[in-house]
Amino acid sequence: MKKIACFMQNINFYHSLSAAAEEEGFEIQNTDSSLEELSDYMLFVTDDSLAAEKIKFSDIPVAFASQSGKLQNVFNLKIPFDKIQFRSLLDQLMHGVSDDLYPRISWPEFIKKSYLIGNDIFKLDKIIFFITRELIFFTGISEIQKIRIGLSEMLANAVEHGNLGISAEEKFRHTEAGTYEDFLKSRVENSKGCDCRVRLEIYMDKKTVEFIIEDEGLGFDVENAELQAKDDDLLKLHGRGIMLTKIYFDSVEYNKKGNKVVIRKFLS
């Protein structure tokens, strides 16, 4: 379990912070502001400006909680405690970004967007993070991570097996030989003159998250891939991504051609 250090004078904020951290799968521990004690923590939260100033130039991210004031070179949290803002902060820290998505004055009832994604599969993780950041308004960090895993599998399949035309057999053969990354880089490089893209449509609200993913490839036999994935080496077939996505999503529906999939997650 990831640990967050806390040095708070505001008891109400501390209790709310502890409850929210536990809900997100993090452990809060009271500590003083000595650097020696903070080395094992991913974040230091305090409402003491002197403690924040003392720690902020160390390697440990600092969040300063205040009703009105702000400090430079730290993350600023507002008092009273705001769970969505805290969730946004955790998401930033886990992905190494410092820009705060959370507007602090409003949040959406639903979000609907459409994207065209290129074929550079090596940038997919960063793309997925940025296009799913607004999930913080509707569900917790643990659930968001699961959603991202399933979405990553589907987008990777759309790029690799769809637009880049890599067969399951080619992937298996190069993976076994330890040459798949070089093979994939070559395919990505050769595709740069191609206009084909993956279309991604997103809808999310407090009850449902839905992604519609469509590539420009030839498609595949979905039923056959799923059957083989159950009986064969998971690395060998398209079915690996489908099976993993079904773990994290409640619904995975392909069109007949196999180049378009709708995945849905119902939020509790």
PDB file of N, CA and C in Angstrom, residues 62-164:
ATOM      1  N   VAL A  62       5.087  17.958  -1.886  1.00  0.00           N
ATOM      2  CA  VAL A  62       4.430  18.558  -0.730  1.00  0.00           C
ATOM      3  C   VAL A  62       3.089  19.143  -1.150  1.00  0.00           C
ATOM      4  N   ALA A  63       2.054  18.868  -0.347  1.00  0.00           N
ATOM      5  CA  ALA A  63       0.744  19.488  -0.540  1.00  0.00           C
ATOM      6  C   ALA A  63       0.441  20.348   0.675  1.00  0.00           C
ATOM      7  N   PHE A  64       0.172  21.627   0.433  1.00  0.00           N
ATOM      8  CA  PHE A  64      -0.121  22.571   1.512  1.00  0.00           C
ATOM      9  C   PHE A  64      -1.618  22.851   1.533  1.00  0.00           C
ATOM     10  N   ALA A  65      -2.255  22.605   2.685  1.00  0.00           N
ATOM     11  CA  ALA A  65      -3.697  22.812   2.831  1.00  0.00           C
ATOM     12  C   ALA A  65      -3.967  24.140   3.521  1.00  0.00           C
ATOM     13  N   SER A  66      -4.859  24.934   2.915  1.00  0.00           N
ATOM     14  CA  SER A  66      -5.148  26.250   3.474  1.00  0.00           C
ATOM     15  C   SER A  66      -6.530  26.711   3.024  1.00  0.00           C
ATOM     16  N   GLN A  67      -7.150  27.582   3.809  1.00  0.00           N
ATOM     17  CA  GLN A  67      -8.442  28.141   3.424  1.00  0.00           C
ATOM     18  C   GLN A  67      -8.297  29.194   2.339  1.00  0.00           C
ATOM     19  N   SER A  68      -7.189  29.897   2.331  1.00  0.00           N
ATOM     20  CA  SER A  68      -7.049  30.988   1.363  1.00  0.00           C
ATOM     21  C   SER A  68      -5.639  31.126   0.798  1.00  0.00           C
ATOM     22  N   GLY A  69      -4.623  30.872   1.617  1.00  0.00           N
ATOM     23  CA  GLY A  69      -3.259  31.109   1.173  1.00  0.00           C
ATOM     24  C   GLY A  69      -2.716  30.035   0.251  1.00  0.00           C
ATOM     25  N   LYS A  70      -1.681  30.389  -0.506  1.00  0.00           N
ATOM     26  CA  LYS A  70      -1.001  29.449  -1.384  1.00  0.00           C
ATOM     27  C   LYS A  70       0.501  29.611  -1.215  1.00  0.00           C
ATOM     28  N   LEU A  71       1.220  28.523  -1.436  1.00  0.00           N
ATOM     29  CA  LEU A  71       2.673  28.557  -1.425  1.00  0.00           C
ATOM     30  C   LEU A  71       3.193  28.217  -2.812  1.00  0.00           C
ATOM     31  N   GLN A  72       4.353  28.730  -3.136  1.00  0.00           N
ATOM     32  CA  GLN A  72       4.993  28.426  -4.409  1.00  0.00           C
ATOM     33  C   GLN A  72       5.717  27.085  -4.332  1.00  0.00           C
ATOM     34  N   ASN A  73       5.800  26.408  -5.483  1.00  0.00           N
ATOM     35  CA  ASN A  73       6.561  25.161  -5.622  1.00  0.00           C
ATOM     36  C   ASN A  73       6.006  24.006  -4.791  1.00  0.00           C
ATOM     37  N   VAL A  74       4.722  24.053  -4.474  1.00  0.00           N
ATOM     38  CA  VAL A  74       4.058  22.930  -3.812  1.00  0.00           C
ATOM     39  C   VAL A  74       2.679  22.763  -4.448  1.00  0.00           C
ATOM     40  N   PHE A  75       2.042  21.630  -4.172  1.00  0.00           N
ATOM     41  CA  PHE A  75       0.640  21.458  -4.528  1.00  0.00           C
ATOM     42  C   PHE A  75      -0.196  22.141  -3.448  1.00  0.00           C
ATOM     43  N   ASN A  76      -1.245  22.823  -3.855  1.00  0.00           N
ATOM     44  CA  ASN A  76      -2.088  23.517  -2.887  1.00  0.00           C
ATOM     45  C   ASN A  76      -3.465  22.869  -2.818  1.00  0.00           C
ATOM     46  N   LEU A  77      -3.873  22.495  -1.607  1.00  0.00           N
ATOM     47  CA  LEU A  77      -5.191  21.927  -1.355  1.00  0.00           C
ATOM     48  C   LEU A  77      -6.016  22.936  -0.568  1.00  0.00           C
ATOM     49  N   LYS A  78      -7.308  22.958  -0.829  1.00  0.00           N
ATOM     50  CA  LYS A  78      -8.133  23.923  -0.121  1.00  0.00           C
ATOM     51  C   LYS A  78      -8.793  23.300   1.107  1.00  0.00           C
ATOM     52  N   ILE A  79      -9.027  24.106   2.104  1.00  0.00           N
ATOM     53  CA  ILE A  79      -9.788  23.747   3.301  1.00  0.00           C
ATOM     54  C   ILE A  79     -11.134  24.465   3.215  1.00  0.00           C
ATOM     55  N   PRO A  80     -12.282  23.765   3.414  1.00  0.00           N
ATOM     56  CA  PRO A  80     -12.414  22.372   3.856  1.00  0.00           C
ATOM     57  C   PRO A  80     -11.986  21.372   2.786  1.00  0.00           C
ATOM     58  N   PHE A  81     -11.770  20.141   3.219  1.00  0.00           N
ATOM     59  CA  PHE A  81     -11.248  19.084   2.352  1.00  0.00           C
ATOM     60  C   PHE A  81     -12.160  18.842   1.156  1.00  0.00           C
ATOM     61  N   ASP A  82     -11.547  18.658  -0.014  1.00  0.00           N
ATOM     62  CA  ASP A  82     -12.274  18.398  -1.259  1.00  0.00           C
ATOM     63  C   ASP A  82     -11.758  17.089  -1.851  1.00  0.00           C
ATOM     64  N   LYS A  83     -12.590  16.052  -1.837  1.00  0.00           N
ATOM     65  CA  LYS A  83     -12.164  14.716  -2.269  1.00  0.00           C
ATOM     66  C   LYS A  83     -11.761  14.674  -3.739  1.00  0.00           C
ATOM     67  N   ILE A  84     -12.481  15.409  -4.592  1.00  0.00           N
ATOM     68  CA  ILE A  84     -12.157  15.400  -6.020  1.00  0.00           C
ATOM     69  C   ILE A  84     -10.794  16.041  -6.266  1.00  0.00           C
ATOM     70  N   GLN A  85     -10.519  17.127  -5.567  1.00  0.00           N
ATOM     71  CA  GLN A  85      -9.216  17.777  -5.711  1.00  0.00           C
ATOM     72  C   GLN A  85      -8.094  16.850  -5.242  1.00  0.00           C
ATOM     73  N   PHE A  86      -8.319  16.141  -4.154  1.00  0.00           N
ATOM     74  CA  PHE A  86      -7.326  15.193  -3.647  1.00  0.00           C
ATOM     75  C   PHE A  86      -7.112  14.053  -4.640  1.00  0.00           C
ATOM     76  N   ARG A  87      -8.187  13.560  -5.225  1.00  0.00           N
ATOM     77  CA  ARG A  87      -8.100  12.494  -6.231  1.00  0.00           C
ATOM     78  C   ARG A  87      -7.291  12.965  -7.442  1.00  0.00           C
ATOM     79  N   SER A  88      -7.524  14.213  -7.855  1.00  0.00           N
ATOM     80  CA  SER A  88      -6.773  14.786  -8.973  1.00  0.00           C
ATOM     81  C   SER A  88      -5.286  14.851  -8.648  1.00  0.00           C
ATOM     82  N   LEU A  89      -4.967  15.236  -7.421  1.00  0.00           N
ATOM     83  CA  LEU A  89      -3.568  15.309  -6.994  1.00  0.00           C
ATOM     84  C   LEU A  89      -2.901  13.938  -7.045  1.00  0.00           C
ATOM     85  N   LEU A  90      -3.575  12.909  -6.543  1.00  0.00           N
ATOM     86  CA  LEU A  90      -3.012  11.560  -6.574  1.00  0.00           C
ATOM     87  C   LEU A  90      -2.748  11.110  -8.007  1.00  0.00           C
ATOM     88  N   ASP A  91      -3.684  11.402  -8.904  1.00  0.00           N
ATOM     89  CA  ASP A  91      -3.530  11.007 -10.302  1.00  0.00           C
ATOM     90  C   ASP A  91      -2.332  11.713 -10.930  1.00  0.00           C
ATOM     91  N   GLN A  92      -2.145  12.982 -10.611  1.00  0.00           N
ATOM     92  CA  GLN A  92      -0.980  13.720 -11.110  1.00  0.00           C
ATOM     93  C   GLN A  92       0.319  13.084 -10.629  1.00  0.00           C
ATOM     94  N   LEU A  93       0.386  12.791  -9.333  1.00  0.00           N
ATOM     95  CA  LEU A  93       1.611  12.240  -8.756  1.00  0.00           C
ATOM     96  C   LEU A  93       1.951  10.877  -9.349  1.00  0.00           C
ATOM     97  N   MET A  94       0.938  10.049  -9.566  1.00  0.00           N
ATOM     98  CA  MET A  94       1.169   8.701 -10.066  1.00  0.00           C
ATOM     99  C   MET A  94       1.629   8.692 -11.521  1.00  0.00           C
ATOM    100  N   HIS A  95       1.412   9.819 -12.231  1.00  0.00           N
ATOM    101  CA  HIS A  95       1.791   9.876 -13.641  1.00  0.00           C
ATOM    102  C   HIS A  95       2.807  10.975 -13.938  1.00  0.00           C
ATOM    103  N   GLY A  96       3.352  11.575 -12.893  1.00  0.00           N
ATOM    104  CA  GLY A  96       4.458  12.506 -13.071  1.00  0.00           C
ATOM    105  C   GLY A  96       4.118  13.790 -13.789  1.00  0.00           C
ATOM    106  N   VAL A  97       2.907  14.308 -13.590  1.00  0.00           N
ATOM    107  CA  VAL A  97       2.552  15.597 -14.185  1.00  0.00           C
ATOM    108  C   VAL A  97       2.250  16.583 -13.069  1.00  0.00           C
ATOM    109  N   SER A  98       2.358  17.872 -13.381  1.00  0.00           N
ATOM    110  CA  SER A  98       2.176  18.888 -12.343  1.00  0.00           C
ATOM    111  C   SER A  98       1.031  19.846 -12.630  1.00  0.00           C
ATOM    112  N   ASP A  99       0.401  19.734 -13.808  1.00  0.00           N
ATOM    113  CA  ASP A  99      -0.706  20.638 -14.106  1.00  0.00           C
ATOM    114  C   ASP A  99      -1.988  20.106 -13.482  1.00  0.00           C
ATOM    115  N   ASP A 100      -2.708  20.974 -12.807  1.00  0.00           N
ATOM    116  CA  ASP A 100      -3.898  20.577 -12.058  1.00  0.00           C
ATOM    117  C   ASP A 100      -5.128  20.659 -12.948  1.00  0.00           C
ATOM    118  N   LEU A 101      -5.774  19.520 -13.176  1.00  0.00           N
ATOM    119  CA  LEU A 101      -6.985  19.475 -13.997  1.00  0.00           C
ATOM    120  C   LEU A 101      -8.176  20.091 -13.273  1.00  0.00           C
ATOM    121  N   TYR A 102      -8.214  19.924 -11.980  1.00  0.00           N
ATOM    122  CA  TYR A 102      -9.411  20.254 -11.207  1.00  0.00           C
ATOM    123  C   TYR A 102      -9.648  21.764 -11.145  1.00  0.00           C
ATOM    124  N   PRO A 103     -10.827  22.259 -11.588  1.00  0.00           N
ATOM    125  CA  PRO A 103     -11.070  23.707 -11.647  1.00  0.00           C
ATOM    126  C   PRO A 103     -11.456  24.339 -10.317  1.00  0.00           C
ATOM    127  N   ARG A 104     -11.819  23.520  -9.323  1.00  0.00           N
ATOM    128  CA  ARG A 104     -12.146  23.975  -7.968  1.00  0.00           C
ATOM    129  C   ARG A 104     -13.478  24.707  -7.842  1.00  0.00           C
ATOM    130  N   ILE A 105     -14.067  25.130  -8.937  1.00  0.00           N
ATOM    131  CA  ILE A 105     -15.317  25.882  -8.823  1.00  0.00           C
ATOM    132  C   ILE A 105     -16.497  25.156  -9.460  1.00  0.00           C
ATOM    133  N   SER A 106     -16.239  24.147 -10.266  1.00  0.00           N
ATOM    134  CA  SER A 106     -17.323  23.412 -10.912  1.00  0.00           C
ATOM    135  C   SER A 106     -16.806  22.068 -11.389  1.00  0.00           C
ATOM    136  N   TRP A 107     -17.731  21.143 -11.655  1.00  0.00           N
ATOM    137  CA  TRP A 107     -17.334  19.883 -12.275  1.00  0.00           C
ATOM    138  C   TRP A 107     -18.478  19.388 -13.149  1.00  0.00           C
ATOM    139  N   PRO A 108     -18.167  18.568 -14.152  1.00  0.00           N
ATOM    140  CA  PRO A 108     -19.168  18.200 -15.158  1.00  0.00           C
ATOM    141  C   PRO A 108     -20.145  17.133 -14.669  1.00  0.00           C
ATOM    142  N   GLU A 109     -21.369  17.169 -15.213  1.00  0.00           N
ATOM    143  CA  GLU A 109     -22.334  16.100 -14.972  1.00  0.00           C
ATOM    144  C   GLU A 109     -22.039  14.909 -15.876  1.00  0.00           C
ATOM    145  N   PHE A 110     -21.546  15.179 -17.074  1.00  0.00           N
ATOM    146  CA  PHE A 110     -21.123  14.118 -17.987  1.00  0.00           C
ATOM    147  C   PHE A 110     -20.081  14.690 -18.934  1.00  0.00           C
ATOM    148  N   ILE A 111     -19.350  13.795 -19.596  1.00  0.00           N
ATOM    149  CA  ILE A 111     -18.321  14.201 -20.553  1.00  0.00           C
ATOM    150  C   ILE A 111     -18.464  13.342 -21.799  1.00  0.00           C
ATOM    151  N   LYS A 112     -18.447  13.980 -22.959  1.00  0.00           N
ATOM    152  CA  LYS A 112     -18.525  13.271 -24.228  1.00  0.00           C
ATOM    153  C   LYS A 112     -17.501  13.883 -25.173  1.00  0.00           C
ATOM    154  N   LYS A 113     -16.569  13.057 -25.651  1.00  0.00           N
ATOM    155  CA  LYS A 113     -15.497  13.557 -26.509  1.00  0.00           C
ATOM    156  C   LYS A 113     -15.162  12.537 -27.592  1.00  0.00           C
ATOM    157  N   SER A 114     -14.469  13.018 -28.620  1.00  0.00           N
ATOM    158  CA  SER A 114     -14.042  12.149 -29.707  1.00  0.00           C
ATOM    159  C   SER A 114     -12.597  12.483 -30.062  1.00  0.00           C
ATOM    160  N   TYR A 115     -11.790  11.437 -30.319  1.00  0.00           N
ATOM    161  CA  TYR A 115     -10.376  11.627 -30.632  1.00  0.00           C
ATOM    162  C   TYR A 115      -9.992  10.796 -31.855  1.00  0.00           C
ATOM    163  N   LEU A 116      -8.995  11.284 -32.592  1.00  0.00           N
ATOM    164  CA  LEU A 116      -8.321  10.494 -33.618  1.00  0.00           C
ATOM    165  C   LEU A 116      -6.907  10.240 -33.121  1.00  0.00           C
ATOM    166  N   ILE A 117      -6.534   8.971 -33.006  1.00  0.00           N
ATOM    167  CA  ILE A 117      -5.258   8.590 -32.404  1.00  0.00           C
ATOM    168  C   ILE A 117      -4.354   7.982 -33.466  1.00  0.00           C
ATOM    169  N   GLY A 118      -3.108   8.441 -33.499  1.00  0.00           N
ATOM    170  CA  GLY A 118      -2.140   7.940 -34.470  1.00  0.00           C
ATOM    171  C   GLY A 118      -1.642   6.549 -34.121  1.00  0.00           C
ATOM    172  N   ASN A 119      -0.697   6.058 -34.907  1.00  0.00           N
ATOM    173  CA  ASN A 119      -0.263   4.668 -34.788  1.00  0.00           C
ATOM    174  C   ASN A 119       1.032   4.472 -33.996  1.00  0.00           C
ATOM    175  N   ASP A 120       1.515   5.530 -33.342  1.00  0.00           N
ATOM    176  CA  ASP A 120       2.722   5.381 -32.523  1.00  0.00           C
ATOM    177  C   ASP A 120       2.333   4.751 -31.187  1.00  0.00           C
ATOM    178  N   ILE A 121       2.379   3.441 -31.138  1.00  0.00           N
ATOM    179  CA  ILE A 121       1.915   2.698 -29.968  1.00  0.00           C
ATOM    180  C   ILE A 121       2.758   2.988 -28.731  1.00  0.00           C
ATOM    181  N   PHE A 122       3.972   3.480 -28.924  1.00  0.00           N
ATOM    182  CA  PHE A 122       4.851   3.757 -27.795  1.00  0.00           C
ATOM    183  C   PHE A 122       4.417   5.006 -27.017  1.00  0.00           C
ATOM    184  N   LYS A 123       3.468   5.755 -27.572  1.00  0.00           N
ATOM    185  CA  LYS A 123       2.944   6.933 -26.875  1.00  0.00           C
ATOM    186  C   LYS A 123       1.568   6.679 -26.265  1.00  0.00           C
ATOM    187  N   LEU A 124       1.081   5.444 -26.380  1.00  0.00           N
ATOM    188  CA  LEU A 124      -0.289   5.158 -25.949  1.00  0.00           C
ATOM    189  C   LEU A 124      -0.518   5.402 -24.462  1.00  0.00           C
ATOM    190  N   ASP A 125       0.428   5.008 -23.618  1.00  0.00           N
ATOM    191  CA  ASP A 125       0.225   5.167 -22.171  1.00  0.00           C
ATOM    192  C   ASP A 125      -0.008   6.628 -21.801  1.00  0.00           C
ATOM    193  N   LYS A 126       0.793   7.512 -22.385  1.00  0.00           N
ATOM    194  CA  LYS A 126       0.638   8.942 -22.098  1.00  0.00           C
ATOM    195  C   LYS A 126      -0.691   9.461 -22.647  1.00  0.00           C
ATOM    196  N   ILE A 127      -1.053   9.017 -23.848  1.00  0.00           N
ATOM    197  CA  ILE A 127      -2.324   9.436 -24.451  1.00  0.00           C
ATOM    198  C   ILE A 127      -3.493   8.995 -23.580  1.00  0.00           C
ATOM    199  N   ILE A 128      -3.464   7.740 -23.138  1.00  0.00           N
ATOM    200  CA  ILE A 128      -4.558   7.196 -22.332  1.00  0.00           C
ATOM    201  C   ILE A 128      -4.700   7.964 -21.024  1.00  0.00           C
ATOM    202  N   PHE A 129      -3.584   8.303 -20.408  1.00  0.00           N
ATOM    203  CA  PHE A 129      -3.658   9.073 -19.169  1.00  0.00           C
ATOM    204  C   PHE A 129      -4.375  10.403 -19.392  1.00  0.00           C
ATOM    205  N   PHE A 130      -3.970  11.142 -20.408  1.00  0.00           N
ATOM    206  CA  PHE A 130      -4.527  12.478 -20.598  1.00  0.00           C
ATOM    207  C   PHE A 130      -5.991  12.455 -21.043  1.00  0.00           C
ATOM    208  N   ILE A 131      -6.385  11.461 -21.829  1.00  0.00           N
ATOM    209  CA  ILE A 131      -7.780  11.453 -22.285  1.00  0.00           C
ATOM    210  C   ILE A 131      -8.729  10.856 -21.249  1.00  0.00           C
ATOM    211  N   THR A 132      -8.181  10.278 -20.177  1.00  0.00           N
ATOM    212  CA  THR A 132      -9.049   9.718 -19.130  1.00  0.00           C
ATOM    213  C   THR A 132      -8.925  10.471 -17.808  1.00  0.00           C
ATOM    214  N   ARG A 133      -8.236  11.580 -17.789  1.00  0.00           N
ATOM    215  CA  ARG A 133      -8.032  12.300 -16.528  1.00  0.00           C
ATOM    216  C   ARG A 133      -9.346  12.739 -15.890  1.00  0.00           C
ATOM    217  N   GLU A 134     -10.330  13.052 -16.726  1.00  0.00           N
ATOM    218  CA  GLU A 134     -11.593  13.559 -16.190  1.00  0.00           C
ATOM    219  C   GLU A 134     -12.422  12.487 -15.486  1.00  0.00           C
ATOM    220  N   LEU A 135     -11.953  11.250 -15.514  1.00  0.00           N
ATOM    221  CA  LEU A 135     -12.612  10.205 -14.725  1.00  0.00           C
ATOM    222  C   LEU A 135     -12.582  10.511 -13.232  1.00  0.00           C
ATOM    223  N   ILE A 136     -11.668  11.376 -12.799  1.00  0.00           N
ATOM    224  CA  ILE A 136     -11.598  11.715 -11.370  1.00  0.00           C
ATOM    225  C   ILE A 136     -12.904  12.314 -10.862  1.00  0.00           C
ATOM    226  N   PHE A 137     -13.714  12.872 -11.769  1.00  0.00           N
ATOM    227  CA  PHE A 137     -14.980  13.474 -11.352  1.00  0.00           C
ATOM    228  C   PHE A 137     -16.053  12.421 -11.070  1.00  0.00           C
ATOM    229  N   PHE A 138     -15.808  11.182 -11.490  1.00  0.00           N
ATOM    230  CA  PHE A 138     -16.858  10.172 -11.425  1.00  0.00           C
ATOM    231  C   PHE A 138     -16.507   8.920 -10.638  1.00  0.00           C
ATOM    232  N   THR A 139     -15.218   8.635 -10.438  1.00  0.00           N
ATOM    233  CA  THR A 139     -14.845   7.414  -9.719  1.00  0.00           C
ATOM    234  C   THR A 139     -13.455   7.560  -9.121  1.00  0.00           C
ATOM    235  N   GLY A 140     -13.064   6.563  -8.310  1.00  0.00           N
ATOM    236  CA  GLY A 140     -11.807   6.634  -7.581  1.00  0.00           C
ATOM    237  C   GLY A 140     -10.600   6.187  -8.384  1.00  0.00           C
ATOM    238  N   ILE A 141      -9.418   6.438  -7.821  1.00  0.00           N
ATOM    239  CA  ILE A 141      -8.157   6.152  -8.500  1.00  0.00           C
ATOM    240  C   ILE A 141      -8.012   4.669  -8.825  1.00  0.00           C
ATOM    241  N   SER A 142      -8.370   3.795  -7.887  1.00  0.00           N
ATOM    242  CA  SER A 142      -8.241   2.357  -8.124  1.00  0.00           C
ATOM    243  C   SER A 142      -9.073   1.921  -9.326  1.00  0.00           C
ATOM    244  N   GLU A 143     -10.305   2.416  -9.409  1.00  0.00           N
ATOM    245  CA  GLU A 143     -11.181   2.080 -10.533  1.00  0.00           C
ATOM    246  C   GLU A 143     -10.654   2.673 -11.832  1.00  0.00           C
ATOM    247  N   ILE A 144     -10.117   3.882 -11.754  1.00  0.00           N
ATOM    248  CA  ILE A 144      -9.556   4.536 -12.941  1.00  0.00           C
ATOM    249  C   ILE A 144      -8.392   3.723 -13.500  1.00  0.00           C
ATOM    250  N   GLN A 145      -7.542   3.205 -12.620  1.00  0.00           N
ATOM    251  CA  GLN A 145      -6.403   2.407 -13.076  1.00  0.00           C
ATOM    252  C   GLN A 145      -6.874   1.155 -13.816  1.00  0.00           C
ATOM    253  N   LYS A 146      -7.920   0.508 -13.318  1.00  0.00           N
ATOM    254  CA  LYS A 146      -8.456  -0.685 -13.982  1.00  0.00           C
ATOM    255  C   LYS A 146      -9.039  -0.329 -15.351  1.00  0.00           C
ATOM    256  N   ILE A 147      -9.757   0.785 -15.402  1.00  0.00           N
ATOM    257  CA  ILE A 147     -10.330   1.237 -16.675  1.00  0.00           C
ATOM    258  C   ILE A 147      -9.226   1.502 -17.683  1.00  0.00           C
ATOM    259  N   ARG A 148      -8.151   2.119 -17.236  1.00  0.00           N
ATOM    260  CA  ARG A 148      -7.037   2.424 -18.143  1.00  0.00           C
ATOM    261  C   ARG A 148      -6.365   1.158 -18.670  1.00  0.00           C
ATOM    262  N   ILE A 149      -6.281   0.124 -17.835  1.00  0.00           N
ATOM    263  CA  ILE A 149      -5.684  -1.137 -18.291  1.00  0.00           C
ATOM    264  C   ILE A 149      -6.506  -1.733 -19.428  1.00  0.00           C
ATOM    265  N   GLY A 150      -7.830  -1.807 -19.230  1.00  0.00           N
ATOM    266  CA  GLY A 150      -8.692  -2.363 -20.269  1.00  0.00           C
ATOM    267  C   GLY A 150      -8.676  -1.534 -21.538  1.00  0.00           C
ATOM    268  N   LEU A 151      -8.737  -0.209 -21.392  1.00  0.00           N
ATOM    269  CA  LEU A 151      -8.698   0.676 -22.556  1.00  0.00           C
ATOM    270  C   LEU A 151      -7.374   0.542 -23.290  1.00  0.00           C
ATOM    271  N   SER A 152      -6.286   0.418 -22.542  1.00  0.00           N
ATOM    272  CA  SER A 152      -4.967   0.253 -23.149  1.00  0.00           C
ATOM    273  C   SER A 152      -4.902  -1.001 -24.010  1.00  0.00           C
ATOM    274  N   GLU A 153      -5.469  -2.100 -23.517  1.00  0.00           N
ATOM    275  CA  GLU A 153      -5.475  -3.345 -24.289  1.00  0.00           C
ATOM    276  C   GLU A 153      -6.232  -3.178 -25.600  1.00  0.00           C
ATOM    277  N   MET A 154      -7.385  -2.523 -25.537  1.00  0.00           N
ATOM    278  CA  MET A 154      -8.203  -2.365 -26.736  1.00  0.00           C
ATOM    279  C   MET A 154      -7.556  -1.420 -27.749  1.00  0.00           C
ATOM    280  N   LEU A 155      -6.969  -0.327 -27.267  1.00  0.00           N
ATOM    281  CA  LEU A 155      -6.305   0.603 -28.183  1.00  0.00           C
ATOM    282  C   LEU A 155      -5.050  -0.020 -28.785  1.00  0.00           C
ATOM    283  N   ALA A 156      -4.312  -0.779 -27.971  1.00  0.00           N
ATOM    284  CA  ALA A 156      -3.119  -1.455 -28.487  1.00  0.00           C
ATOM    285  C   ALA A 156      -3.499  -2.456 -29.571  1.00  0.00           C
ATOM    286  N   ASN A 157      -4.580  -3.208 -29.350  1.00  0.00           N
ATOM    287  CA  ASN A 157      -5.055  -4.144 -30.371  1.00  0.00           C
ATOM    288  C   ASN A 157      -5.450  -3.414 -31.650  1.00  0.00           C
ATOM    289  N   ALA A 158      -6.140  -2.270 -31.487  1.00  0.00           N
ATOM    290  CA  ALA A 158      -6.594  -1.510 -32.657  1.00  0.00           C
ATOM    291  C   ALA A 158      -5.411  -1.016 -33.481  1.00  0.00           C
ATOM    292  N   VAL A 159      -4.357  -0.573 -32.798  1.00  0.00           N
ATOM    293  CA  VAL A 159      -3.170  -0.082 -33.510  1.00  0.00           C
ATOM    294  C   VAL A 159      -2.361  -1.239 -34.084  1.00  0.00           C
ATOM    295  N   GLU A 160      -1.993  -2.197 -33.219  1.00  0.00           N
ATOM    296  CA  GLU A 160      -1.116  -3.295 -33.649  1.00  0.00           C
ATOM    297  C   GLU A 160      -1.760  -4.169 -34.723  1.00  0.00           C
ATOM    298  N   HIS A 161      -2.886  -4.757 -34.366  1.00  0.00           N
ATOM    299  CA  HIS A 161      -3.500  -5.756 -35.243  1.00  0.00           C
ATOM    300  C   HIS A 161      -4.422  -5.130 -36.287  1.00  0.00           C
ATOM    301  N   GLY A 162      -4.894  -3.905 -35.999  1.00  0.00           N
ATOM    302  CA  GLY A 162      -5.760  -3.223 -36.947  1.00  0.00           C
ATOM    303  C   GLY A 162      -4.970  -2.397 -37.941  1.00  0.00           C
ATOM    304  N   ASN A 163      -4.567  -1.197 -37.536  1.00  0.00           N
ATOM    305  CA  ASN A 163      -3.927  -0.270 -38.470  1.00  0.00           C
ATOM    306  C   ASN A 163      -2.541  -0.705 -38.929  1.00  0.00           C
ATOM    307  N   LEU A 164      -1.757  -1.338 -38.042  1.00  0.00           N
ATOM    308  CA  LEU A 164      -0.415  -1.778 -38.439  1.00  0.00           C
ATOM    309  C   LEU A 164      -0.427  -3.154 -39.096  1.00  0.00           C
TER     310      LEU A 164
END
